[in-house]
mmCIF file of C-alpha atoms in Angstrom:
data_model
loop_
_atom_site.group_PDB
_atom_site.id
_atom_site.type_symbol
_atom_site.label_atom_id
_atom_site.label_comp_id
_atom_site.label_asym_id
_atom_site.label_seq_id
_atom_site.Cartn_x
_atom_site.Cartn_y
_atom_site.Cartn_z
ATOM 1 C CA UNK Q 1353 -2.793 -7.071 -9.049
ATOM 2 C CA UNK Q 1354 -3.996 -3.672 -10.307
ATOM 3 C CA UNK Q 1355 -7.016 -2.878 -11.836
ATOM 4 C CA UNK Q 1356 -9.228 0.229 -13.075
ATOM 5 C CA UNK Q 1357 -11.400 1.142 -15.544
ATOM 6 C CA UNK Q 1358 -9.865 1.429 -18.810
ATOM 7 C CA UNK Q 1359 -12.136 4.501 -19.964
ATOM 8 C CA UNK Q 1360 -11.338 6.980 -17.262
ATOM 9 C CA UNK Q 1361 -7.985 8.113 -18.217
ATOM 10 C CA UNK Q 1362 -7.333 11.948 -17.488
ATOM 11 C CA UNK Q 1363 -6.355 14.146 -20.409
ATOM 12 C CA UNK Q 1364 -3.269 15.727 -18.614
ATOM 13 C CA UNK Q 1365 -0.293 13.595 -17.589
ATOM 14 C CA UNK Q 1366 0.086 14.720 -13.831
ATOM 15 C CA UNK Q 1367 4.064 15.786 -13.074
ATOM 16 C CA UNK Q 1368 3.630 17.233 -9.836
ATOM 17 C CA UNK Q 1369 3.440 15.409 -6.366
ATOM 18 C CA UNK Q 1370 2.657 16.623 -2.960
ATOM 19 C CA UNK Q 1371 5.008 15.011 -0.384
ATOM 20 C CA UNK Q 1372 3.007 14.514 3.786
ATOM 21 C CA UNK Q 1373 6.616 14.947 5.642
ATOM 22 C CA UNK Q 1374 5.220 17.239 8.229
ATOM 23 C CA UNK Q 1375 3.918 14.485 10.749
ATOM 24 C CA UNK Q 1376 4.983 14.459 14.799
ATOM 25 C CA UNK Q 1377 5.855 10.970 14.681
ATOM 26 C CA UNK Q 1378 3.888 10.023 17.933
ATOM 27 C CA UNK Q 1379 3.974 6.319 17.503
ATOM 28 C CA UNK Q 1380 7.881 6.833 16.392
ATOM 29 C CA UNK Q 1381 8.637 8.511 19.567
ATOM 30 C CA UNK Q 1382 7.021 5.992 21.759
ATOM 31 C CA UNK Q 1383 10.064 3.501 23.167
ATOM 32 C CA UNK Q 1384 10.332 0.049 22.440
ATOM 33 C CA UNK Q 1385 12.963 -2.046 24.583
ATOM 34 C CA UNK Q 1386 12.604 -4.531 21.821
ATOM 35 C CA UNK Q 1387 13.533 -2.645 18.774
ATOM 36 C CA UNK Q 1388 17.504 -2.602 18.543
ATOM 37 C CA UNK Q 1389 18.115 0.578 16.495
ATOM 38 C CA UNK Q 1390 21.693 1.998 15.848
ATOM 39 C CA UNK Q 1391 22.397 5.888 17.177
ATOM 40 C CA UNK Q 1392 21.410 7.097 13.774
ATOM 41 C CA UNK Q 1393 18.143 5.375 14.134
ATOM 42 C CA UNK Q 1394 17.369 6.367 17.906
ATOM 43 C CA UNK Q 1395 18.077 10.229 17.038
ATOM 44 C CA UNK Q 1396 15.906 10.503 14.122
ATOM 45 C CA UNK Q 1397 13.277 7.661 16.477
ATOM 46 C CA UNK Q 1398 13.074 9.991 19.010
ATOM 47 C CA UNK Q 1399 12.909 13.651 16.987
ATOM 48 C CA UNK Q 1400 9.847 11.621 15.327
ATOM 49 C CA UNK Q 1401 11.435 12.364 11.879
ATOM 50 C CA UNK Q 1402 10.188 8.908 10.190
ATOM 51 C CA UNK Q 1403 10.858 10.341 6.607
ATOM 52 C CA UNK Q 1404 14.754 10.881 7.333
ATOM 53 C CA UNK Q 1405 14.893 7.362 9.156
ATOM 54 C CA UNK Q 1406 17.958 5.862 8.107
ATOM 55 C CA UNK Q 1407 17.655 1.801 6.583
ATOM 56 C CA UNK Q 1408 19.984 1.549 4.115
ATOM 57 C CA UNK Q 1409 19.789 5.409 2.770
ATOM 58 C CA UNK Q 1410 16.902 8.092 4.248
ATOM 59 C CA UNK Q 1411 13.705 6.588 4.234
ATOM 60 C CA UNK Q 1412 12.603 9.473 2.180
ATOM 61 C CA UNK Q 1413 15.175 9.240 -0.574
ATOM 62 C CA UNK Q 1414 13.075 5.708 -1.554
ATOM 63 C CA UNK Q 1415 10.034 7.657 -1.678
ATOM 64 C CA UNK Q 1416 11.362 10.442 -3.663
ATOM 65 C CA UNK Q 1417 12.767 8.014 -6.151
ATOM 66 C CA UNK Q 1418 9.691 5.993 -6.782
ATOM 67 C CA UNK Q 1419 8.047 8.804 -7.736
ATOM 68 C CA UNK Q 1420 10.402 9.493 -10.359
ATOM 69 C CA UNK Q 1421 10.211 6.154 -11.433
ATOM 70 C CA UNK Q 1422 6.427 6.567 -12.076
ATOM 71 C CA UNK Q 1423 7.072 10.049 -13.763
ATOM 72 C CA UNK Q 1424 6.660 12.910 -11.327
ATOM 73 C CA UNK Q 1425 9.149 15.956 -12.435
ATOM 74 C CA UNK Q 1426 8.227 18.244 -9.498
ATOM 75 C CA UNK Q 1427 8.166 17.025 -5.505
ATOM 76 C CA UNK Q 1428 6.895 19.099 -2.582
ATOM 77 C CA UNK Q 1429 7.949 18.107 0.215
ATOM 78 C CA UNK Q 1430 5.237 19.654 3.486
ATOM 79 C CA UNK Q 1431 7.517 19.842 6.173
ATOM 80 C CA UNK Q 1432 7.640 22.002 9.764
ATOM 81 C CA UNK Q 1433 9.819 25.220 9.916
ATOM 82 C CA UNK Q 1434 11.745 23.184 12.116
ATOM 83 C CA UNK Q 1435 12.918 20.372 9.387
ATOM 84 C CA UNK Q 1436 15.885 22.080 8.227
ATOM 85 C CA UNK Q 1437 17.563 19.083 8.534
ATOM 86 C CA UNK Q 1438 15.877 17.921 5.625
ATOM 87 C CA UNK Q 1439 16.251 20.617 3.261
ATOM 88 C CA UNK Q 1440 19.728 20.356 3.714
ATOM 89 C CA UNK Q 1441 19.533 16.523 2.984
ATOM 90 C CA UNK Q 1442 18.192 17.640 -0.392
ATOM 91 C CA UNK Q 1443 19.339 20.766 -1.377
ATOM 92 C CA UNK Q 1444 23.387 20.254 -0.063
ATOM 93 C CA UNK Q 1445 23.620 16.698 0.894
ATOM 94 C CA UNK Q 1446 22.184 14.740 -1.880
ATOM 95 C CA UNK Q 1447 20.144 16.945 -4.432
ATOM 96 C CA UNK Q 1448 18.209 15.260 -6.889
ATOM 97 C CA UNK Q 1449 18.959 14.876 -10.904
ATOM 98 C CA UNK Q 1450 15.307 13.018 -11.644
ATOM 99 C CA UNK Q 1451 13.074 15.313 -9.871
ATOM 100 C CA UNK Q 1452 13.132 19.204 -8.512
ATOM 101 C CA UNK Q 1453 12.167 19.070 -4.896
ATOM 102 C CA UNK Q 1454 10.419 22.319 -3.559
ATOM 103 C CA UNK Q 1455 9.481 22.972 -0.125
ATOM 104 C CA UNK Q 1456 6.066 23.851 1.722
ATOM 105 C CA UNK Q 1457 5.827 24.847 5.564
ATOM 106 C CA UNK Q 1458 2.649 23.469 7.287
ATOM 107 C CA UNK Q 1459 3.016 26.220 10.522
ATOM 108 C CA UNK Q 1460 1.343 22.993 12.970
ATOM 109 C CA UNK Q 1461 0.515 19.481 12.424
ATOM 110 C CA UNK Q 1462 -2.755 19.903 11.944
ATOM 111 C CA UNK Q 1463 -3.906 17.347 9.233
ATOM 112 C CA UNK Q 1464 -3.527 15.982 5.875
ATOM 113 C CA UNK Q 1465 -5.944 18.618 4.406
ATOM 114 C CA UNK Q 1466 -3.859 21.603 6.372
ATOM 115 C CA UNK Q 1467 -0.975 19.684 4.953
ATOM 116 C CA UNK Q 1468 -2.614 19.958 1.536
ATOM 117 C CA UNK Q 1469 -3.452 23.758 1.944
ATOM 118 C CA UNK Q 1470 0.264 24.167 3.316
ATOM 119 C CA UNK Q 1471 1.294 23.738 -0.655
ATOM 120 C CA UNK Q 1472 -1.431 25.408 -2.773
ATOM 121 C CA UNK Q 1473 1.712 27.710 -4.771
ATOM 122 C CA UNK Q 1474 3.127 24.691 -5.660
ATOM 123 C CA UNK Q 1475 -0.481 23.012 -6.765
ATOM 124 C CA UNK Q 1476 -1.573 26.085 -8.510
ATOM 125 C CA UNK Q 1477 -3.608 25.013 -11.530
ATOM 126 C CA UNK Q 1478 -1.816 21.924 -11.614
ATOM 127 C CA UNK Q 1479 -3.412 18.650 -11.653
ATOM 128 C CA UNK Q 1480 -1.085 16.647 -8.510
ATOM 129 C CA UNK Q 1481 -0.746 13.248 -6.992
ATOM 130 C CA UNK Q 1482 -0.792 13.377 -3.034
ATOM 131 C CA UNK Q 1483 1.183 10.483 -0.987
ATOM 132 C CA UNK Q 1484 2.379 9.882 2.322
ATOM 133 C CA UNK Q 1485 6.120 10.885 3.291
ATOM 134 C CA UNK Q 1486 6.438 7.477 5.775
ATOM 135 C CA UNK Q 1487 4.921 5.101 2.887
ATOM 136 C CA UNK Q 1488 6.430 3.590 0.347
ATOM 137 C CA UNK Q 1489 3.909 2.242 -2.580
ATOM 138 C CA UNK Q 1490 4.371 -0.003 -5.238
ATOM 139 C CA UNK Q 1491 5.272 1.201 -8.836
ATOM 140 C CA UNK Q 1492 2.249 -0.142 -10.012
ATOM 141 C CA UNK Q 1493 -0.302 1.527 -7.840
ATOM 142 C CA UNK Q 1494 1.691 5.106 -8.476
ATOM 143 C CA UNK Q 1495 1.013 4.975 -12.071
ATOM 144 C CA UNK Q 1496 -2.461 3.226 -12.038
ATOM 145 C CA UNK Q 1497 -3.270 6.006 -9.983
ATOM 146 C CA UNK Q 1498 -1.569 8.688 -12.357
ATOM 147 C CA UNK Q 1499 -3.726 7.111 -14.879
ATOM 148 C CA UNK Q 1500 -6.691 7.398 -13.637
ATOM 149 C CA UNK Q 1501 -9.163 10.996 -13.844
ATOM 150 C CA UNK Q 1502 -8.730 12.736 -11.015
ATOM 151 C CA UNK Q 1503 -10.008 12.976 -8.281
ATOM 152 C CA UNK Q 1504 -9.235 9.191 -7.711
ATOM 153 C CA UNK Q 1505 -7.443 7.462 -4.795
ATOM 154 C CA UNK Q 1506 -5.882 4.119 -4.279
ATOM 155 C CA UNK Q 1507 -8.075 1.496 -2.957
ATOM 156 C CA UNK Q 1508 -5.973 -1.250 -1.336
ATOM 157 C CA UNK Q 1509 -6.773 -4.316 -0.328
ATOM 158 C CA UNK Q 1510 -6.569 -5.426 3.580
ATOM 159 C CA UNK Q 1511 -5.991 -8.911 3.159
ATOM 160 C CA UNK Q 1512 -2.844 -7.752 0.250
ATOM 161 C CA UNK Q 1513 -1.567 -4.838 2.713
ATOM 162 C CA UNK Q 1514 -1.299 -7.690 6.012
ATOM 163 C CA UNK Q 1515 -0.052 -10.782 3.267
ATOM 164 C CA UNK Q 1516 3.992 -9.776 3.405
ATOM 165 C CA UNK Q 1517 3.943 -9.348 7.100
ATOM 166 C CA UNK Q 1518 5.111 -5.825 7.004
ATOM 167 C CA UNK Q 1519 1.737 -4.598 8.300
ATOM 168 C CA UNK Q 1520 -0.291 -6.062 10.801
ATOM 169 C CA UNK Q 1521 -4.031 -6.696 10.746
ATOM 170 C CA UNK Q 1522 -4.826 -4.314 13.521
ATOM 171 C CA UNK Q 1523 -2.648 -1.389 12.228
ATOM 172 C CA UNK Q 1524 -5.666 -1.567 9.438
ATOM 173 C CA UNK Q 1525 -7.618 0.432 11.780
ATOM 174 C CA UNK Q 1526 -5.217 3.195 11.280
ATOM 175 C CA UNK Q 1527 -6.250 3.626 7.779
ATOM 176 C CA UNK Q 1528 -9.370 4.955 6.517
ATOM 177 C CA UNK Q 1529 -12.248 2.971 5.107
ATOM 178 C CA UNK Q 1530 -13.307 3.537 1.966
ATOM 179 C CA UNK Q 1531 -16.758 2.458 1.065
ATOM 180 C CA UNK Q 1532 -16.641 1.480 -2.894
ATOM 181 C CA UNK Q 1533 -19.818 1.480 -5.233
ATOM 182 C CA UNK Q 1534 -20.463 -1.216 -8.339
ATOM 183 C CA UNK Q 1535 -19.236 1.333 -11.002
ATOM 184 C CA UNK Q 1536 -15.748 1.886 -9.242
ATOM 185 C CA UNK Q 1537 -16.659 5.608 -7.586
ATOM 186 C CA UNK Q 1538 -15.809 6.555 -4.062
ATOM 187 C CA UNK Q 1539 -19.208 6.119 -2.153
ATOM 188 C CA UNK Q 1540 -18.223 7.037 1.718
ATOM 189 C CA UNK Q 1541 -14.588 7.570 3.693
ATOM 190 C CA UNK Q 1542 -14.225 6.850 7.288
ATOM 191 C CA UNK Q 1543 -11.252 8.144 8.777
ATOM 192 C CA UNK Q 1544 -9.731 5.625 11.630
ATOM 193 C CA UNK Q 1545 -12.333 3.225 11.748
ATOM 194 C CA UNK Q 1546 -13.355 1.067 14.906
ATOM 195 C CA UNK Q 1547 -11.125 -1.945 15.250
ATOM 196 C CA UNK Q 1548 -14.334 -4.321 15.335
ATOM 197 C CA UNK Q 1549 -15.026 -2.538 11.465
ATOM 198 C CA UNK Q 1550 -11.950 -3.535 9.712
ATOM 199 C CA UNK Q 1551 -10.519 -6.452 11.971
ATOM 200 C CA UNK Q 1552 -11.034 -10.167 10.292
ATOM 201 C CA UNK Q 1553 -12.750 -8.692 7.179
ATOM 202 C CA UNK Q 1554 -11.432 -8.052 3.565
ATOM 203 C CA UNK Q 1555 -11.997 -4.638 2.595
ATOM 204 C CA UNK Q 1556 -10.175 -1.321 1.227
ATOM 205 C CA UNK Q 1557 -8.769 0.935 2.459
ATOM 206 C CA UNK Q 1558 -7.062 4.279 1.681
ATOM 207 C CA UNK Q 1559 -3.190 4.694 2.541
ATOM 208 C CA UNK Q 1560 -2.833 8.575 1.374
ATOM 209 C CA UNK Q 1561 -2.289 7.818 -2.190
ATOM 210 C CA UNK Q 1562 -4.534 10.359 -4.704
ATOM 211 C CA UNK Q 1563 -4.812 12.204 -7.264
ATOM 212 C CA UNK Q 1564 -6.610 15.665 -7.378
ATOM 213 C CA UNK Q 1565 -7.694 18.243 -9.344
ATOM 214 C CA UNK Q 1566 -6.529 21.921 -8.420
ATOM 215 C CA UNK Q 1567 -10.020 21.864 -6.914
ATOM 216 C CA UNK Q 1568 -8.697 19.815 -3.715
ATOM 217 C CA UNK Q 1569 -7.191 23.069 -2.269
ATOM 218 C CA UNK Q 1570 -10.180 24.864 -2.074
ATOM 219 C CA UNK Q 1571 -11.986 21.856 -0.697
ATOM 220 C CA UNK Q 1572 -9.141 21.929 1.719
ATOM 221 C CA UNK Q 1573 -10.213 25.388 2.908
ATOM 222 C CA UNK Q 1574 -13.753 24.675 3.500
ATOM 223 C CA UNK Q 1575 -13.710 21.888 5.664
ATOM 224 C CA UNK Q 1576 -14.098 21.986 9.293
ATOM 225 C CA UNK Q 1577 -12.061 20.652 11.775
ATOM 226 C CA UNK Q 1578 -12.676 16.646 12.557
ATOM 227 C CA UNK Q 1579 -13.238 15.673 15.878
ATOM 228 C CA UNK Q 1580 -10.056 14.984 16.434
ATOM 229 C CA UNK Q 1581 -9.126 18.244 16.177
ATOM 230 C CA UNK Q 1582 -7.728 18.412 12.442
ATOM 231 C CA UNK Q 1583 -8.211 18.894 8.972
ATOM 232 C CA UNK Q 1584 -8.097 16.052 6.801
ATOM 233 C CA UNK Q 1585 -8.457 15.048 3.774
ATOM 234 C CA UNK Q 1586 -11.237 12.430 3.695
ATOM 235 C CA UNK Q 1587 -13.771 15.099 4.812
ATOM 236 C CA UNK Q 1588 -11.836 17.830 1.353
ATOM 237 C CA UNK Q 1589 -12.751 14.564 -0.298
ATOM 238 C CA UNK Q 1590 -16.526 14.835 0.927
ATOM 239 C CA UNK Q 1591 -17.154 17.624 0.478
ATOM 240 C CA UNK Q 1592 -15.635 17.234 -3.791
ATOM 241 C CA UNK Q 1593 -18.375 14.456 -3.554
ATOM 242 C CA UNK Q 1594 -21.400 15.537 -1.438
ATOM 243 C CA UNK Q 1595 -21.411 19.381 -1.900
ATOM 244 C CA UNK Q 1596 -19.690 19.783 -5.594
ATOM 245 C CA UNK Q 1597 -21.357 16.635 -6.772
ATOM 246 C CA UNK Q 1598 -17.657 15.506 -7.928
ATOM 247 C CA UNK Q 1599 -17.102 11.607 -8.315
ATOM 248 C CA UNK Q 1600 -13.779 10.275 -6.940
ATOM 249 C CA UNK Q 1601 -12.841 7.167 -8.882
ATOM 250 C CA UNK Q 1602 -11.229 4.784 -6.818
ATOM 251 C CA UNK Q 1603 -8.673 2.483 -8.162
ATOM 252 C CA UNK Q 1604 -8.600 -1.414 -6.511
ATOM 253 C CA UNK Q 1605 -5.012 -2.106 -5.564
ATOM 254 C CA UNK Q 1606 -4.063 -5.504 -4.306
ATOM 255 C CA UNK Q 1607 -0.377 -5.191 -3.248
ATOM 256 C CA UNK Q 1608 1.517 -4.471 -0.351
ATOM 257 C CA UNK Q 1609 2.679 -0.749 0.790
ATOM 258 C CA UNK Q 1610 6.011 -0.432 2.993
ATOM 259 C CA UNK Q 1611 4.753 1.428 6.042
ATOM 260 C CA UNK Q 1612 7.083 3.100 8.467
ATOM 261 C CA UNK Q 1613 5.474 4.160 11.989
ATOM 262 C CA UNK Q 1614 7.061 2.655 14.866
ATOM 263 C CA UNK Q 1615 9.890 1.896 16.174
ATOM 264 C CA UNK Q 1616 9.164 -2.010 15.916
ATOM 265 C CA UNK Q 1617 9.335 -1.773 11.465
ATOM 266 C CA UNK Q 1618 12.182 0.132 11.265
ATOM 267 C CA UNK Q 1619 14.157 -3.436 11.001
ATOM 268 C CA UNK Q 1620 11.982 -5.165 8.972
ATOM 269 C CA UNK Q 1621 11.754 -1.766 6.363
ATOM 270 C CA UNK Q 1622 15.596 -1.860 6.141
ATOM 271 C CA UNK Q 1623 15.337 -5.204 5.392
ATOM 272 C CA UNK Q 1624 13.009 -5.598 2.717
ATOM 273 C CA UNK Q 1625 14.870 -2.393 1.551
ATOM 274 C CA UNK Q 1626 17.924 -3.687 1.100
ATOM 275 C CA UNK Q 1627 19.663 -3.971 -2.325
ATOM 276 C CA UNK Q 1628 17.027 -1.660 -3.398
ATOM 277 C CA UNK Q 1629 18.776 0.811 -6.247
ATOM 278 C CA UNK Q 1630 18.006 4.577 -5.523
ATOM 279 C CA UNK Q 1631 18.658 7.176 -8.153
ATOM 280 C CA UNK Q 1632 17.226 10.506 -7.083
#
């Protein structure tokens, strides 16, 4: 089930989307006797390049094409200088019809608001949608989100994330809280919250799926570094709240997101993948 408030609707369809591929993959890289992958799997496994994992087709050409189902005409995809691999899965291998895919280096791995500053071009004075390049979410929450005013973000539901098996309770504490007022507006973020926070409760929780104003980039800019050494965007999103006195509508999801981290889902991914129709 998704709902929002039926009055905030933005003015401006948003067309453009802004693609996290960039990651190191740390938990991907970490070995797991148990996890029988083929030598396609183990090569991308151990490079840490979850968005080119192969389960049925590259786990990135399911992202790409949900967003075209939803309506997005222009992907970037923030990748390292070193991912040449997957321009060349996009602009030799398999280019797109839907969608035109542009490119954004982020220099380091430094954060999802670095990762954000990485493609201001392509934002410009664009209104954009933001997701995560190792996540696949449902159709519905895409457009809810589209539909909503920006800034807004996907609120999901722990107990609808963990239902399908797909993610487990405690990988909740990998997400950030969000901290949800009676009028439906972002009150408070916390990135990776203790385990003893989130564990055994139903709550939300943001899995990297917004939509900003051109705004964002500048927030982006501004922040300082967290304290785990990074830039990221719940503290952009603080400081559109706290120091611009901007309200960030957050939209209540309750439905499950494919997530693709270790080693250990890349199985159960192809699986619930499979038969899936892709038409980038």
């Amino acid at each position: 089930m998704v709902t929002r408030d039926e009055s905030a609707v933005t003015a401006r369809r948003i067309s453009r989307a802004v693609v996290l591929a960039r990651g190191l993959g740390t938990r991907m890289r970490h070995g797991d006797a148990a996890a029988a992958l083929d030598p396609g799997q183990a090569s991308m496994a151990d490079a840490g390049l979850k968005v080119l994992m192969p389960v049925g087709r590259p786990f990135l050409d399911y992202v790409i094409a949900s967003l075209a189902d939803a309506g997005i005409d222009d992907v970037c995809l923030v990748i390292g200088a070193e991912h040449q691999v997957i321009r060349d899965r996009y602009e030799r291998d398999c280019p797109p019809g839907r969608v035109r895919v542009h490119y954004a280096v982020q220099d380091a791995p430094l954060g999802t608001a670095h990762a954000v500053l990485a493609a201001a071009d392509f934002i410009g004075d664009h209104d954009i949608l933001v997701v995560n390049g190792d996540n696949l979410y449902p159709r519905a929450a895409l457009e809810a989100v589209l539909r909503a005013a920006p800034p807004s973000l996907a609120a999901f539901g722990a107990t609808a994330l963990t239902a399908d098996g797909l993610i487990e309770p405690e990988r909740i504490a990998a997400f950030a809280l969000v901290d949800v007022d009676a009028r439906g507006f972002l009150r408070d973020i916390v990135e990776k919250p203790p385990l003893e926070a989130v564990c055994g409760r139903d709550h939300r929780v943001s899995v990297n799926l917004w939509a900003f104003t051109p705004g964002i980039v500048d927030a982006c800019a501004r922040i300082p570094r967290s304290p785990r050494g990074e830039f990221e965007l719940p503290d952009a999103v603080r400081y559109l709240m706290r120091d611009l006195g901007i309200p960030v509508t957050a939209v209540a999801v309750d439905a499950p997101v494919i997530d693709l981290s270790t080693r250990a889902d890349i199985a159960r991914v192809r699986e619930r993948l499979a038969g899936i129709e892709v038409r980038l």
